[in-house]
Tab-separated table of C-alpha atoms and ligand atoms in Angstrom:
chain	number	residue	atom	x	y	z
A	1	UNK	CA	0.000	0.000	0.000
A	2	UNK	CA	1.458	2.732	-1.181
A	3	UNK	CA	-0.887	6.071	-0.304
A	4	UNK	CA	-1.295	7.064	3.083
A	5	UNK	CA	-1.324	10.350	5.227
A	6	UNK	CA	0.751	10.486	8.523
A	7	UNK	CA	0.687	12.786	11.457
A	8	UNK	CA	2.538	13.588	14.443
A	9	UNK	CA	3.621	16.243	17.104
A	10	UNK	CA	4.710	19.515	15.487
A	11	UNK	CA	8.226	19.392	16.842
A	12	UNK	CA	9.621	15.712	18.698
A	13	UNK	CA	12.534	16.564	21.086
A	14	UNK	CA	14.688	13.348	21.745
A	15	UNK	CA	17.661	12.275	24.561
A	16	UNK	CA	19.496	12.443	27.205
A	17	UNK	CA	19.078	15.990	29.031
A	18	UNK	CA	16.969	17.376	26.797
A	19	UNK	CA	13.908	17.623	29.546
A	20	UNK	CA	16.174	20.813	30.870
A	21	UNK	CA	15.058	22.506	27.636
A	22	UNK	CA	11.020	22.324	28.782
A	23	UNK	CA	10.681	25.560	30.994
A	24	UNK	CA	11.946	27.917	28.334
A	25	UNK	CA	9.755	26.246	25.727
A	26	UNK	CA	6.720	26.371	28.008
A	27	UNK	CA	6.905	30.025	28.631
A	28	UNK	CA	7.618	30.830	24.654
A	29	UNK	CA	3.873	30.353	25.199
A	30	UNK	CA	3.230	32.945	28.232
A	31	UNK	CA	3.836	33.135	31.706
A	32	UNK	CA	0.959	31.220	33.247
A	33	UNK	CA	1.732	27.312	33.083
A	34	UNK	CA	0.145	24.167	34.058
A	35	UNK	CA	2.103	21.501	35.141
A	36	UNK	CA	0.015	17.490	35.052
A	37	UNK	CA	2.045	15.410	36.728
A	38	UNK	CA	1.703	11.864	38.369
A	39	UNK	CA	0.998	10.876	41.964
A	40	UNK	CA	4.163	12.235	43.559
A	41	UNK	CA	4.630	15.601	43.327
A	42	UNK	CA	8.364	15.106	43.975
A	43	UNK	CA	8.797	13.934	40.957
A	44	UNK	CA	8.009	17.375	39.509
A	45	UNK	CA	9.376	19.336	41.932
A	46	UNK	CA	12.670	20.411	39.526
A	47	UNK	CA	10.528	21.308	36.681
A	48	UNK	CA	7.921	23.972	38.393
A	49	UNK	CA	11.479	25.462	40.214
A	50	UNK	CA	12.485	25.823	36.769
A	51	UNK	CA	9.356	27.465	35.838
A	52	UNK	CA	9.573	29.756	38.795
A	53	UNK	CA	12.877	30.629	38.336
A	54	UNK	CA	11.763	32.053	34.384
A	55	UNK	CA	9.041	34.147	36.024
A	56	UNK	CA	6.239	31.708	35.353
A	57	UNK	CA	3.038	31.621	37.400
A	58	UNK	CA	2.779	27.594	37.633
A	59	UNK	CA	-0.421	25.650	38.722
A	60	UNK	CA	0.399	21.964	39.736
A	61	UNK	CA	-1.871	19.045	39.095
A	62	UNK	CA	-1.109	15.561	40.328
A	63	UNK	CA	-2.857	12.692	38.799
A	64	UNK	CA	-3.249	9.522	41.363
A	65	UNK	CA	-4.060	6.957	38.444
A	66	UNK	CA	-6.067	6.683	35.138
A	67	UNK	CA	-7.962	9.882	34.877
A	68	UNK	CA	-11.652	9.875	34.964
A	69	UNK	CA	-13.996	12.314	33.467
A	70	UNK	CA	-14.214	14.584	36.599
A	71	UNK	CA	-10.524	15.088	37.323
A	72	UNK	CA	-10.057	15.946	33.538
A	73	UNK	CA	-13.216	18.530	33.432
A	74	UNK	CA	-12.128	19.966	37.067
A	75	UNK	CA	-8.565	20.487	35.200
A	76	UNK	CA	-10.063	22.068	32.398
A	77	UNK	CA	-11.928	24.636	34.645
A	78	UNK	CA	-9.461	25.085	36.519
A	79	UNK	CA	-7.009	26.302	33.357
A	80	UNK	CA	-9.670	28.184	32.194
A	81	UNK	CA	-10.350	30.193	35.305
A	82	UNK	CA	-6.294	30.704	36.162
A	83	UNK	CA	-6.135	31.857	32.385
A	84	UNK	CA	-3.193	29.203	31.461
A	85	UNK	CA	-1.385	30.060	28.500
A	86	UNK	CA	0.812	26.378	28.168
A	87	UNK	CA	-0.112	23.084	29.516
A	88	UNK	CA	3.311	20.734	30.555
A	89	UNK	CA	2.166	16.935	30.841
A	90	UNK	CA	5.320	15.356	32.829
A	91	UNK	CA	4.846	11.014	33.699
A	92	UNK	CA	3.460	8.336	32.398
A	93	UNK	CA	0.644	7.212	30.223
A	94	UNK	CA	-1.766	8.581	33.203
A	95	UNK	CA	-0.362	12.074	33.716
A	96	UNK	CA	0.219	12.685	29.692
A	97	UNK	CA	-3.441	11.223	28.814
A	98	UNK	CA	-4.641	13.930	31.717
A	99	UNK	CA	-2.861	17.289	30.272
A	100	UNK	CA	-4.354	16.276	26.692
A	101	UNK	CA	-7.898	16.013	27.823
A	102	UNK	CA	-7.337	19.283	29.495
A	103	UNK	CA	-5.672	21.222	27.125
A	104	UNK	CA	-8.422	20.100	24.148
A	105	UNK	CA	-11.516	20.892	26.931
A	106	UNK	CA	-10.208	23.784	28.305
A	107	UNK	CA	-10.570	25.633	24.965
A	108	UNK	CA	-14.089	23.374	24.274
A	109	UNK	CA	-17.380	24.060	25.220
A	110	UNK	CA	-19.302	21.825	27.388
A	111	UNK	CA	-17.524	18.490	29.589
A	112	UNK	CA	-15.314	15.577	28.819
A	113	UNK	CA	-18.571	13.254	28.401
A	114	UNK	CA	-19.646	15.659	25.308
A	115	UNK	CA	-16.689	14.630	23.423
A	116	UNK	CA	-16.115	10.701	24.637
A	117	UNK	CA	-16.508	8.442	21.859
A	118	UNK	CA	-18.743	5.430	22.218
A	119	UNK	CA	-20.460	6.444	25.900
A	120	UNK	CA	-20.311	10.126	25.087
A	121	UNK	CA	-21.923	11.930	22.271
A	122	UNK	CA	-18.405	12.138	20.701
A	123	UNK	CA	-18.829	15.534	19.203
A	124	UNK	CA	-15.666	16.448	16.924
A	125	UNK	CA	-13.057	18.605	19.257
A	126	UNK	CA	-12.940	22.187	17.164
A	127	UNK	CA	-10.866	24.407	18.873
A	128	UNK	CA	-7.254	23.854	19.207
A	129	UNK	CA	-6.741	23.234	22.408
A	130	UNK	CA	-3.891	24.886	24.549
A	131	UNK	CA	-0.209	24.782	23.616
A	132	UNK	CA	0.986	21.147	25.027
A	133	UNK	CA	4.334	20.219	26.003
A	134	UNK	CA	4.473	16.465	26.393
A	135	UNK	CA	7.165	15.017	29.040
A	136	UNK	CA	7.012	11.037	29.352
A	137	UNK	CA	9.160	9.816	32.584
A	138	UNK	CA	7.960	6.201	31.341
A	139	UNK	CA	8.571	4.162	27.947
A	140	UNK	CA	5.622	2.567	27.174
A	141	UNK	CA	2.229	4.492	26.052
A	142	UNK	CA	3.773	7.315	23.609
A	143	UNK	CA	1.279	8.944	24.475
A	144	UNK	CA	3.416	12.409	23.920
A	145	UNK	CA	2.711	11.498	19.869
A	146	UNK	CA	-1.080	9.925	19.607
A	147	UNK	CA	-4.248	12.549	18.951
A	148	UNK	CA	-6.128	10.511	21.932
A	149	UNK	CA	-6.310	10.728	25.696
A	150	UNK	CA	-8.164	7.834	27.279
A	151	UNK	CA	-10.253	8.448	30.339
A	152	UNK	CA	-12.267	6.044	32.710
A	153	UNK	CA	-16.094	6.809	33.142
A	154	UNK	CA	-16.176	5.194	36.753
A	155	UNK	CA	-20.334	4.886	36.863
A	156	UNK	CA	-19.944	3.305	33.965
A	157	UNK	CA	-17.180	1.130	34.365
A	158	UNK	CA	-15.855	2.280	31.094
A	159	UNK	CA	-12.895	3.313	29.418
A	160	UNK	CA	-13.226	5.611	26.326
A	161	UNK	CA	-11.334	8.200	23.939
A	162	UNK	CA	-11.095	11.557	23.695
A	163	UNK	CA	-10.303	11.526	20.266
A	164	UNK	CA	-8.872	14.372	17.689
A	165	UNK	CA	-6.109	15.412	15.217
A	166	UNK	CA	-6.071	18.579	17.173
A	167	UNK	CA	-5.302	16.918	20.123
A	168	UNK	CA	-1.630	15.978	19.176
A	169	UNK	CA	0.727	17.782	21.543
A	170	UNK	CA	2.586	20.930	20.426
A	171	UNK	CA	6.073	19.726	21.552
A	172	UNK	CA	7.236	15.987	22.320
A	173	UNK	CA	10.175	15.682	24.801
A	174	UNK	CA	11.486	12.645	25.223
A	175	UNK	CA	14.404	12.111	27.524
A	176	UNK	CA	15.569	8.783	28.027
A	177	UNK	CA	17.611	9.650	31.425
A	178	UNK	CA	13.896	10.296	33.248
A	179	UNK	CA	12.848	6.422	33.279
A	180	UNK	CA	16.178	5.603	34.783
A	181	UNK	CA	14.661	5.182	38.133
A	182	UNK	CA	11.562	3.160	36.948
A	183	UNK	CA	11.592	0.046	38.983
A	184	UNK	CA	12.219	-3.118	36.982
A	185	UNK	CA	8.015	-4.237	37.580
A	186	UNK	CA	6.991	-0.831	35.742
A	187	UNK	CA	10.069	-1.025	33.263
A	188	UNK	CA	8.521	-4.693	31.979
A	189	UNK	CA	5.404	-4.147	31.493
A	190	UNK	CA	5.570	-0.559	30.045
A	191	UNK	CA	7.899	-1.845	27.839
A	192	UNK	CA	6.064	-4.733	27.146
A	193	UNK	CA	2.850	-2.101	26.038
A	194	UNK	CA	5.874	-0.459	23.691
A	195	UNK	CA	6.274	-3.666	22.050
A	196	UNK	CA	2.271	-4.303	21.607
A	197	UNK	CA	1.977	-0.788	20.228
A	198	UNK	CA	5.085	-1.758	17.699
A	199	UNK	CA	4.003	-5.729	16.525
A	200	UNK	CA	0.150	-4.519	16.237
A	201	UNK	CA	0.108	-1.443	13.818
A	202	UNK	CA	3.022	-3.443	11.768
A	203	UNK	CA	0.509	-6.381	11.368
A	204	UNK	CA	-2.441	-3.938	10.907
A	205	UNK	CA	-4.350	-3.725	8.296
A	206	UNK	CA	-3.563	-0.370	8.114
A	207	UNK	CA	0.031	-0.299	8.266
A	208	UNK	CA	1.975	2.064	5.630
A	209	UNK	CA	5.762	2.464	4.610
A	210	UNK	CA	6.069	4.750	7.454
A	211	UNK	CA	4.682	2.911	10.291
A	212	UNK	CA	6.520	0.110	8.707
A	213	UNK	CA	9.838	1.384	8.937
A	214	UNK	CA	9.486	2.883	12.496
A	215	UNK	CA	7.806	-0.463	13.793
A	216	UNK	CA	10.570	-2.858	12.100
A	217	UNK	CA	13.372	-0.759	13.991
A	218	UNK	CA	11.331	-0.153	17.368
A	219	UNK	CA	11.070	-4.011	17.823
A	220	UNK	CA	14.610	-4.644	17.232
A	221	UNK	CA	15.757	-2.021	20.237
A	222	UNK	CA	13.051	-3.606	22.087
A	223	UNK	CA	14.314	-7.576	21.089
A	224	UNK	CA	17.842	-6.163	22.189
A	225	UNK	CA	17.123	-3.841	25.010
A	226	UNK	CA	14.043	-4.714	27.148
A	227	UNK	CA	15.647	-7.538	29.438
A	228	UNK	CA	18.802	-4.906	29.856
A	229	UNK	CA	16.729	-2.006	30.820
A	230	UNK	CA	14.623	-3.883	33.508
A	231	UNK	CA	18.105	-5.398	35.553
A	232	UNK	CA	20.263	-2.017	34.806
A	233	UNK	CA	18.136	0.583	35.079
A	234	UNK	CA	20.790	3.220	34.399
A	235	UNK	CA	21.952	1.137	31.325
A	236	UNK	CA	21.901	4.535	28.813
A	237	UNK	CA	21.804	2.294	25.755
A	238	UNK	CA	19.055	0.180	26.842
A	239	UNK	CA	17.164	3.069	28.460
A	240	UNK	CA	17.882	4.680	25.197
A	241	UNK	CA	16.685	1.991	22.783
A	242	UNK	CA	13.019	1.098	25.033
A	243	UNK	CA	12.384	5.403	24.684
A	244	UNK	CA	12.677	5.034	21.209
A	245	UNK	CA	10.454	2.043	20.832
A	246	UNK	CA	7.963	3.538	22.672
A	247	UNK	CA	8.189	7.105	20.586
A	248	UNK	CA	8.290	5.033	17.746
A	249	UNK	CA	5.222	3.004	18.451
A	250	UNK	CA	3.013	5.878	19.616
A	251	UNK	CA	3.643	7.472	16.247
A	252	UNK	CA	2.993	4.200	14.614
A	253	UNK	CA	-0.048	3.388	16.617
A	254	UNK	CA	-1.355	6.869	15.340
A	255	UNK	CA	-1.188	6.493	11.930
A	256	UNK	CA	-2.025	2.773	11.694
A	257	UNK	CA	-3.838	1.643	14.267
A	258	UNK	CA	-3.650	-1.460	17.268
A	259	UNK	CA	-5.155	-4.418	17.349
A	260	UNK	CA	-7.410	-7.460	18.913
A	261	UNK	CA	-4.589	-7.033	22.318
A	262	UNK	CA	-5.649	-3.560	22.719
A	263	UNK	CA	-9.182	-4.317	21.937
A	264	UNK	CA	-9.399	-6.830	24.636
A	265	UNK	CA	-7.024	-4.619	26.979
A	266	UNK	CA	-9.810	-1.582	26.828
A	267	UNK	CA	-12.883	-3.400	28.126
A	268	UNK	CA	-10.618	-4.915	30.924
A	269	UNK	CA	-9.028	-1.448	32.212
A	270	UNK	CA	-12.463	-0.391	32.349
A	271	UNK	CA	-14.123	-3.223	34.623
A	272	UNK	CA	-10.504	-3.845	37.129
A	273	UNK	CA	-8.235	-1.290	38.165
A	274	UNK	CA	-5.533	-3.147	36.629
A	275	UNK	CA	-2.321	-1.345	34.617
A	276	UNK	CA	-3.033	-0.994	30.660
A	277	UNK	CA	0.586	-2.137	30.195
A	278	UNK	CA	0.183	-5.431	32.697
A	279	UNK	CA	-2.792	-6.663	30.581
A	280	UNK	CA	-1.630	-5.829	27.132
A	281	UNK	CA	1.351	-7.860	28.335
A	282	UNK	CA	-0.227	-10.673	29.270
A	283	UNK	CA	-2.310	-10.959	26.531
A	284	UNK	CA	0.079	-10.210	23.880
A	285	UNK	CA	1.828	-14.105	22.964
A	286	UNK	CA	-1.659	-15.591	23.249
A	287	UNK	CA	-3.287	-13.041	21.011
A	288	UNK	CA	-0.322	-13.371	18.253
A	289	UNK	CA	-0.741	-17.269	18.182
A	290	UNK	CA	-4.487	-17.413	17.862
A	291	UNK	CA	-3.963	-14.541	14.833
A	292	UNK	CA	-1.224	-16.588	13.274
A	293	UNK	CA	-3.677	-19.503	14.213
A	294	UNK	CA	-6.502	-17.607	12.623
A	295	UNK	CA	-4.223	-16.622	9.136
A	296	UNK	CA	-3.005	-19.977	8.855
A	297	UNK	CA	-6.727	-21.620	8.633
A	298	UNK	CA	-7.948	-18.687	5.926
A	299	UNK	CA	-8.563	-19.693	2.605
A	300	UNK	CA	-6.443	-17.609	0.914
A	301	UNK	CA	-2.103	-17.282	1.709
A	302	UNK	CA	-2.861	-13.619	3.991
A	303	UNK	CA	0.677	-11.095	3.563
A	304	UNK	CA	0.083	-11.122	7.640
A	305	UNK	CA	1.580	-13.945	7.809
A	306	UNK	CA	4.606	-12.921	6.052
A	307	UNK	CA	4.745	-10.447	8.865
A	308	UNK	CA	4.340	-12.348	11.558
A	309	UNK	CA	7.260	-13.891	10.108
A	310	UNK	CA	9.138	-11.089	10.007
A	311	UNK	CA	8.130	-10.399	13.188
A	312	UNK	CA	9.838	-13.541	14.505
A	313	UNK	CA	13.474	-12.654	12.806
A	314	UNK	CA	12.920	-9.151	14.324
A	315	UNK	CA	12.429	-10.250	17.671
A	316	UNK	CA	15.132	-13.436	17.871
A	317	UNK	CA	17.564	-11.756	15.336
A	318	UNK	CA	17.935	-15.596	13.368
A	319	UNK	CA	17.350	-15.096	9.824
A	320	UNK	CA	15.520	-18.540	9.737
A	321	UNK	CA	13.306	-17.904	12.128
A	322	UNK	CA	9.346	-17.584	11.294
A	323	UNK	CA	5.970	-16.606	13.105
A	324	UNK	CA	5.745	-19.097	15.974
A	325	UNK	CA	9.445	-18.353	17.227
A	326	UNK	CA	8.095	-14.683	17.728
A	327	UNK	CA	5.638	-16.021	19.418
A	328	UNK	CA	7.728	-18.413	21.810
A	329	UNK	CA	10.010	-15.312	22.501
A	330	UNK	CA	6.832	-13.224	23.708
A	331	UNK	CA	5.610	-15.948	25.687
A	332	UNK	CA	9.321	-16.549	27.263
A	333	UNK	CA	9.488	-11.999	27.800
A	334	UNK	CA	6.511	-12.314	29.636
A	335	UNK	CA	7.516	-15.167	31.676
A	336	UNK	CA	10.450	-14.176	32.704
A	337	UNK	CA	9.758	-10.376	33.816
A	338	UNK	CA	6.819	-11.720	35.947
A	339	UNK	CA	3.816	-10.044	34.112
A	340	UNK	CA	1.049	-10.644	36.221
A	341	UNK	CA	-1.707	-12.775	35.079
A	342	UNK	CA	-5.196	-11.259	34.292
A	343	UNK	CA	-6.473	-13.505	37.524
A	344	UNK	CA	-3.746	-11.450	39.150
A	345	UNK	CA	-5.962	-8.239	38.598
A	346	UNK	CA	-9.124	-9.990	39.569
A	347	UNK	CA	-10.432	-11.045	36.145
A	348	UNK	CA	-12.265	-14.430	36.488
A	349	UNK	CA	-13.673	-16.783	33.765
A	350	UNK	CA	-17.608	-15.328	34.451
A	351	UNK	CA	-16.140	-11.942	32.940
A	352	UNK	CA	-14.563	-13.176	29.707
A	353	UNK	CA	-17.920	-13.412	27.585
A	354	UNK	CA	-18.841	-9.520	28.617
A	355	UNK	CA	-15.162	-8.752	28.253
A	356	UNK	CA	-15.040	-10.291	24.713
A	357	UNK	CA	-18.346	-8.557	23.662
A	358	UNK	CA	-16.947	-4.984	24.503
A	359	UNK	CA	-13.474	-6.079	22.675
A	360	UNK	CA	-15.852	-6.658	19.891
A	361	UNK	CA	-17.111	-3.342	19.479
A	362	UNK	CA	-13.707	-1.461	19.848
A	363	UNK	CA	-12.012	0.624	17.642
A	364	UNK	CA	-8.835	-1.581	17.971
A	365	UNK	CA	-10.281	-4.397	16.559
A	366	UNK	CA	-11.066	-3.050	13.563
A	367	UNK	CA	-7.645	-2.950	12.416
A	368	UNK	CA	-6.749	-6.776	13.687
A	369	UNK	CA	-5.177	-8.701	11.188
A	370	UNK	CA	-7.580	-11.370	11.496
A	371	UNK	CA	-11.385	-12.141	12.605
A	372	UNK	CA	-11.293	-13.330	15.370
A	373	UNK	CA	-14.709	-14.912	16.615
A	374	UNK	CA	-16.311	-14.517	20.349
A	375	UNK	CA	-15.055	-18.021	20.988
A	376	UNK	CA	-11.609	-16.894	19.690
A	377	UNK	CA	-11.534	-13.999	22.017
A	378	UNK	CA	-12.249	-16.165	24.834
A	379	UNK	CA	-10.144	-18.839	24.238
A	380	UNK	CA	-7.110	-15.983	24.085
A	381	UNK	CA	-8.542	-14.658	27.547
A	382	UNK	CA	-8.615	-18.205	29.260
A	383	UNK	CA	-5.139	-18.398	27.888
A	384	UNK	CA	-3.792	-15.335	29.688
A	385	UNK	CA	-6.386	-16.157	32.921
B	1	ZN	ZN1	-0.982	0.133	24.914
């Protein structure tokens, strides 16, 4: 496939250091900032001195988890009456997901649940939303280059987009020497989601030459680098190489789409408070077999298999390796870095029929190499049980 359109951040700001370069470029937009950070504040503490120390009038918002619909639309309000002139999203998946909700609704008429797709009334997003400065401290979501934030809608035991080209961030900084201190738990299964968001847009049925060339390299630094970064955190290659992947698979993810792992991850983050990049994890070997499993039973030879081949010689590095020694290395990663199972975060086997009839309806799943039946889905959730 040969025409596509492709879209990320304005201006993508990569290694070590360059974080330092985030209060000047915040306050190119004005002096009144918000900072979105994480759970501890601590973590931030540098940055908003930095701020302070350029004149800026900085607002701090700490994000204890997921956000939900309220925290998002109290952040927006709160921008909106404090007159903020640049939003700075500094942590993980949670914290970045946050400042992009608030940035787009602070500059949008009406709440969060206006603009949700699938339980909201998914309006299109029309303004541009404030200037955003994306900061990841974890490599995982990419989140600093997709156009969606995803939010929980707790009465509804939901999790849905905020969706919109509008909504990808101004600036993405990515400096590798900020997940240094990730603990080896968070480092796995973060990077594990990297790897997820790399193998399912490069087997999508969406993927272009783009998507194709950032996924083939971002699984290769992953292949070589994942097991490094989790026992030497302050290995700079490894740290390095797992940023990358996740950059790269955020921008792939965004211009190709995921897949039936992400599909089935969504309804599950919604019902259990369980870690997106825990469950993608877990499901990811089991969902790549019954795909290959799936390709291999179609009538016709499918060119996804030829991928999943490729995948296999990505991740082992052995030229004559095919589709299920990818797999067997997945299942092995997973194994080895202790990714919880989905009993583990209090899924039982009464869920999996309502979990596999959400996955159904996703967005993901529309760009799964294969179609995978209800019975399919199941089987891949009993699998990872
Ligand atoms: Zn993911």
């Amino acid at each position: 496939m040969a025409s596509f359109e492709f879209a990320t951040a304005n201006r993508i700001i990569f290694g070590d250091g360059c974080a330092e370069s985030v209060p000047e470029l915040a306050t190119s937009y004005g002096r009144r900032v918000l900072v979105v950070a994480g759970r501890d504040p601590g973590r931030a503490e540098w940055l908003v001195e930095a701020l302070q120390a350029r004149g800026a009038d900085v607002v701090l918002l700490c994000v204890g988890g997921e956000p939900d619909v309220a925290l998002v639309d109290g952040g927006a309000a709160l921008a909106r009456r404090r007159a903020i002139d640049a939003v700075v999203g500094i942590g993980g998946g949670s914290a970045l997901d946050a400042a992009k909700a608030i940035a787009a609704l602070a500059t949008n008429e009406g709440g969060a649940i206006d603009y949700l797709e699938v339980v909201g009334t998914g309006q299109p997003i029309t303004m541009a939303p404030l200037p955003l400065i994306a900061v990841p401290t974890t490599a995982g979501t990419g989140s600093e280059v997709t156009r969606n934030a995803v939010l929980t809608v707790p009465d509804r035991r939901v999790k849905a987009s905020l969706r919109s080209p509008l909504m990808l961030p101004r600036v993405a900084v990515v400096d590798p020497l900020l997940t240094h201190d990730l603990p080896p738990s968070i480092t796995a299964s973060t990077g594990l989601d990297a790897l997820t968001q790399l193998i399912e847009p490069f087997m999508s049925a969406r993927a272009n030459p783009m998507t194709d060339a950032l996924c083939r390299d971002g699984i290769s630094r992953v292949a070589r680098s994942l097991r490094r970064a989790c026992e030497h955190g302050h290995d700079t290659e490894a740290r390095t190489d797992m940023s990358l992947a996740s950059l790269f698979g955020g921008i792939a993810l965004a211009n190709a789409g995921l897949g039936a792992v992400h599909g089935l991850a969504a309804p599950i983050g919604g019902m259990f408070n369980a870690p997106h990049g825990a469950v993608c994890a877990a499901l990811l070997p089991h969902v790549m077999a019954a795909n290959v499993r799936a390709l291999r039973a179609g009538a016709a030879e499918s060119p996804a298999l030829n991928r999943a081949a490729a995948v296999g010689r990505l991740l082992t590095g052995r030229a004559d390796a095919g589709a299920d020694e990818g797999i067997a290395w997945v299942g092995e990663a997973v194994a080895r870095l202790r990714i919880p199972r989905l009993s583990d975060v209090g899924v039982t086997s009464g869920d999996l029929p309502a979990i596999a009839e959400q996955a159904r309806q996703s967005s993901s799943m529309k760009s799964n190499p294969a179609a995978l039946a209800p019975e399919d889905l199941i089987a891949i959730l009993n699998a990872a049980l």
